[in-house]
């Protein structure tokens, strides 16, 4: 069971990475009411704040529009990191792998594919239910006739299955791609396939090395399986009260649920009090 408070001095925190859905955002996908006030206090202490999400970079930019120039965006589950419009890190998937992943996903009944490139996301379906779901996470998205014909640099393939990806998509993808790629359930109805080296944790480790902050100076918050590597890359790792059981087992500490603005509660208690 994760502890509720840190046992190391948290005043030396230099970097905070926060997952979005199920972590920072509430049940209505809204930022906490006091987010911008807390953010400004964090920034005044020279702490870097990063959104670490499976969401697209362009979606994150829109969510944090008032402060987007000051934040770091660890987008697409760590496959790309951006700051002030500049790319700090990228982890691509080769095109033969992309083709194999798409063909595998097409064979699963009820699976909807989002091909994630650095310039845009790409979809084949026009099914309204799927389009509504995609719009939450991919604000730059193009409909194409054939995903295999798209020309872009690819960082992720996201697969949506409304009956649950852990049950309907993960088994076949782990069997086919688990040894060669990062296959992670990012939400109940989403699964991502990425380069084997890609994760939110790998992106954070890159930033630790390039920006000069340490594992002990890193704080992170997460709720789902795509957050595991991020939590492992942070000493001050927090699982939300609503987190997946494996996340609670991995994190060192616990935070109140996203319904209760748990991220804000911990930051104020540990860093601002």
XYZ file of C-alpha atoms in Angstrom:
273
model
C 0.000 0.000 0.000
C 1.559 3.351 -1.019
C 2.234 5.871 1.707
C 0.336 9.147 1.691
C 3.272 11.456 2.436
C 6.827 11.583 1.224
C 9.570 10.645 3.673
C 12.222 12.569 1.720
C 12.407 16.374 1.707
C 10.155 17.425 -1.164
C 11.229 21.069 -1.206
C 14.050 20.060 -3.566
C 11.648 18.949 -6.295
C 12.729 20.302 -9.692
C 10.342 18.499 -12.042
C 6.686 17.450 -11.830
C 5.145 15.133 -14.440
C 1.389 14.695 -14.355
C -0.807 12.331 -16.319
C -4.021 13.867 -17.613
C -7.083 11.610 -17.817
C -7.921 10.016 -14.492
C -5.153 11.998 -12.794
C -5.080 15.776 -13.248
C -8.411 16.158 -15.040
C -11.678 15.567 -13.216
C -14.493 13.255 -14.296
C -15.629 15.926 -16.776
C -12.135 16.230 -18.282
C -11.669 19.659 -16.708
C -8.627 21.096 -14.954
C -8.982 21.663 -11.194
C -10.388 25.069 -10.285
C -7.169 26.158 -8.593
C -4.827 24.701 -11.204
C -3.486 27.977 -12.614
C -2.984 29.483 -9.171
C -1.054 26.421 -8.015
C 0.885 26.285 -11.273
C 2.093 29.876 -10.868
C 3.331 29.128 -7.356
C 5.140 26.040 -8.626
C 6.758 28.042 -11.416
C 7.874 30.739 -8.966
C 9.849 28.006 -7.203
C 11.663 27.175 -10.473
C 9.978 23.791 -10.748
C 9.351 22.501 -14.272
C 5.790 21.297 -14.817
C 5.085 18.715 -17.519
C 1.877 17.186 -18.812
C 2.659 13.508 -19.477
C -0.156 11.978 -21.456
C -1.256 9.603 -24.158
C -2.933 12.624 -25.704
C -1.618 14.292 -28.823
C 0.745 17.250 -28.443
C -1.691 19.559 -30.236
C -4.467 18.533 -27.858
C -2.292 19.266 -24.827
C -1.302 22.639 -26.260
C -4.953 23.607 -26.498
C -5.768 22.420 -22.973
C -2.965 24.500 -21.469
C -3.130 27.403 -23.935
C -2.569 30.210 -21.369
C 0.708 28.668 -20.147
C 1.749 26.461 -23.064
C 4.968 28.431 -23.653
C 6.182 27.585 -20.165
C 5.288 23.902 -19.951
C 6.927 20.749 -21.216
C 4.629 18.348 -23.047
C 5.393 14.639 -22.848
C 2.852 13.588 -25.452
C 1.671 10.367 -27.091
C 2.753 8.312 -24.060
C 6.313 9.583 -24.138
C 7.039 9.151 -27.831
C 7.512 12.891 -28.340
C 8.503 15.721 -25.980
C 7.926 19.360 -26.891
C 8.747 22.729 -25.336
C 7.927 26.106 -26.879
C 7.261 24.431 -30.207
C 10.656 22.730 -30.254
C 11.128 18.989 -30.218
C 13.238 17.790 -27.286
C 12.847 14.057 -27.838
C 11.251 11.635 -30.282
C 10.956 7.852 -30.453
C 9.617 6.662 -33.805
C 8.277 3.350 -35.095
C 9.652 2.068 -38.391
C 7.238 1.839 -41.312
C 7.334 -1.980 -41.719
C 6.256 -2.280 -38.079
C 3.502 0.272 -38.637
C 2.136 -1.806 -41.510
C 2.181 -5.000 -39.437
C 0.450 -3.309 -36.490
C -2.279 -1.835 -38.683
C -2.942 -5.173 -40.378
C -3.177 -6.900 -36.995
C -5.603 -4.282 -35.664
C -7.771 -4.446 -38.774
C -8.324 -8.145 -38.075
C -9.928 -7.448 -34.672
C -13.673 -6.962 -34.781
C -14.682 -3.699 -33.126
C -11.194 -2.172 -33.144
C -10.693 1.404 -34.340
C -7.213 2.569 -35.324
C -5.555 5.957 -34.866
C -2.209 6.229 -36.635
C -0.177 8.867 -34.812
C 2.345 10.871 -36.798
C 4.383 13.884 -35.816
C 2.286 16.139 -38.054
C -1.186 14.716 -37.433
C -3.237 11.723 -36.403
C -4.860 9.662 -39.152
C -8.040 7.580 -39.141
C -9.979 5.481 -41.629
C -13.313 5.184 -39.859
C -16.153 7.681 -40.014
C -18.246 5.953 -37.349
C -19.734 8.779 -35.201
C -19.163 7.082 -31.837
C -15.486 6.565 -32.628
C -15.046 10.087 -33.996
C -16.470 11.552 -30.790
C -13.991 9.541 -28.730
C -11.044 10.449 -30.963
C -11.863 14.154 -30.728
C -11.143 14.119 -26.991
C -7.482 13.288 -27.530
C -6.552 14.135 -31.121
C -7.213 17.751 -32.047
C -5.250 17.494 -35.284
C -6.703 14.512 -37.111
C -7.188 13.633 -40.781
C -9.486 11.084 -42.373
C -7.740 8.968 -45.028
C -8.841 6.107 -47.228
C -5.869 3.895 -46.380
C -3.633 4.243 -43.330
C -0.941 2.250 -45.095
C -0.604 5.018 -47.691
C 0.013 7.869 -45.223
C 3.323 9.739 -45.478
C 4.538 10.989 -42.088
C 6.978 10.059 -39.331
C 5.092 7.744 -36.986
C 5.392 7.587 -33.213
C 2.440 5.458 -32.104
C -0.529 3.375 -33.162
C -3.501 3.776 -30.841
C -6.306 1.231 -30.886
C -9.729 1.866 -29.419
C -12.162 -0.913 -28.531
C -15.339 0.101 -26.740
C -15.705 -3.297 -25.056
C -12.258 -2.988 -23.465
C -8.755 -3.296 -24.897
C -7.361 -5.340 -22.013
C -9.780 -8.129 -22.929
C -10.187 -7.765 -26.698
C -6.939 -6.288 -28.039
C -4.101 -6.853 -25.578
C -3.875 -10.681 -25.796
C -3.213 -10.836 -29.540
C -0.982 -7.765 -29.544
C 1.129 -8.969 -26.638
C 1.565 -12.274 -28.422
C 2.496 -10.679 -31.744
C 4.352 -7.518 -30.696
C 5.115 -7.826 -26.981
C 8.742 -8.840 -27.537
C 9.499 -6.243 -30.197
C 7.434 -3.209 -29.180
C 5.994 -1.400 -26.197
C 2.372 -2.562 -25.942
C 0.484 -0.756 -23.199
C -3.125 -0.403 -22.133
C -3.489 3.346 -21.675
C -7.167 3.397 -20.640
C -10.039 0.953 -20.414
C -10.850 1.304 -24.113
C -7.414 2.306 -25.442
C -4.208 0.425 -26.216
C -1.013 1.935 -27.637
C 1.754 0.258 -29.613
C 5.077 2.087 -29.698
C 8.793 1.634 -30.188
C 10.146 -0.830 -27.617
C 12.185 1.967 -26.031
C 9.277 4.397 -25.762
C 7.473 5.261 -22.542
C 6.721 8.234 -20.361
C 9.516 7.010 -18.114
C 12.064 6.947 -20.934
C 11.089 10.503 -21.859
C 11.540 11.645 -18.263
C 14.924 9.940 -18.006
C 15.980 11.778 -21.162
C 14.923 15.073 -19.579
C 16.731 14.214 -16.347
C 19.919 13.715 -18.341
C 19.556 16.769 -20.572
C 18.033 19.297 -18.162
C 20.042 18.274 -15.116
C 17.530 17.205 -12.482
C 17.671 13.879 -10.676
C 15.444 10.907 -9.937
C 15.174 12.171 -6.355
C 14.094 15.612 -7.605
C 11.303 14.176 -9.763
C 7.638 13.980 -8.757
C 5.022 12.185 -10.851
C 1.335 11.320 -10.692
C -0.515 8.585 -12.579
C -3.501 6.287 -12.598
C -3.157 3.738 -15.391
C -0.815 1.160 -16.877
C 0.826 3.591 -19.293
C 2.060 5.500 -16.225
C 4.079 2.662 -14.708
C 7.436 3.563 -16.275
C 6.944 7.231 -15.400
C 6.382 6.342 -11.763
C 9.486 4.158 -11.774
C 11.515 7.120 -13.068
C 10.469 9.294 -10.101
C 11.290 8.960 -6.421
C 8.208 10.992 -5.506
C 5.775 8.748 -7.389
C 2.070 9.030 -6.613
C -0.781 6.702 -7.528
C -4.206 8.280 -7.564
C -6.790 6.729 -5.266
C -8.730 5.752 -8.405
C -5.660 4.112 -9.985
C -5.346 0.644 -11.486
C -4.145 -1.882 -8.853
C -0.790 -2.333 -10.618
C -0.212 1.418 -10.464
C -0.874 1.437 -6.720
C 1.613 -1.405 -6.319
C 4.277 0.502 -8.270
C 3.964 4.010 -6.823
C 5.771 4.923 -3.627
C 3.005 7.239 -2.378
C -0.731 7.775 -2.807
C -2.836 10.806 -3.705
C -6.572 11.465 -3.395
C -8.611 10.632 -6.485
C -8.907 12.845 -9.537
C -12.501 13.570 -8.455
C -10.995 15.308 -5.426
C -8.237 17.193 -7.288
C -5.688 14.902 -5.664
C -2.731 16.226 -7.660
C -3.368 19.752 -6.411
C -3.797 18.489 -2.847
C -0.399 16.784 -2.853
C 1.463 19.628 -4.562
C 0.082 22.198 -2.141
C 0.799 19.999 0.872
C 4.282 18.875 -0.123
C 5.638 21.920 -1.951
C 3.645 25.019 -1.098
C 2.719 24.725 2.594
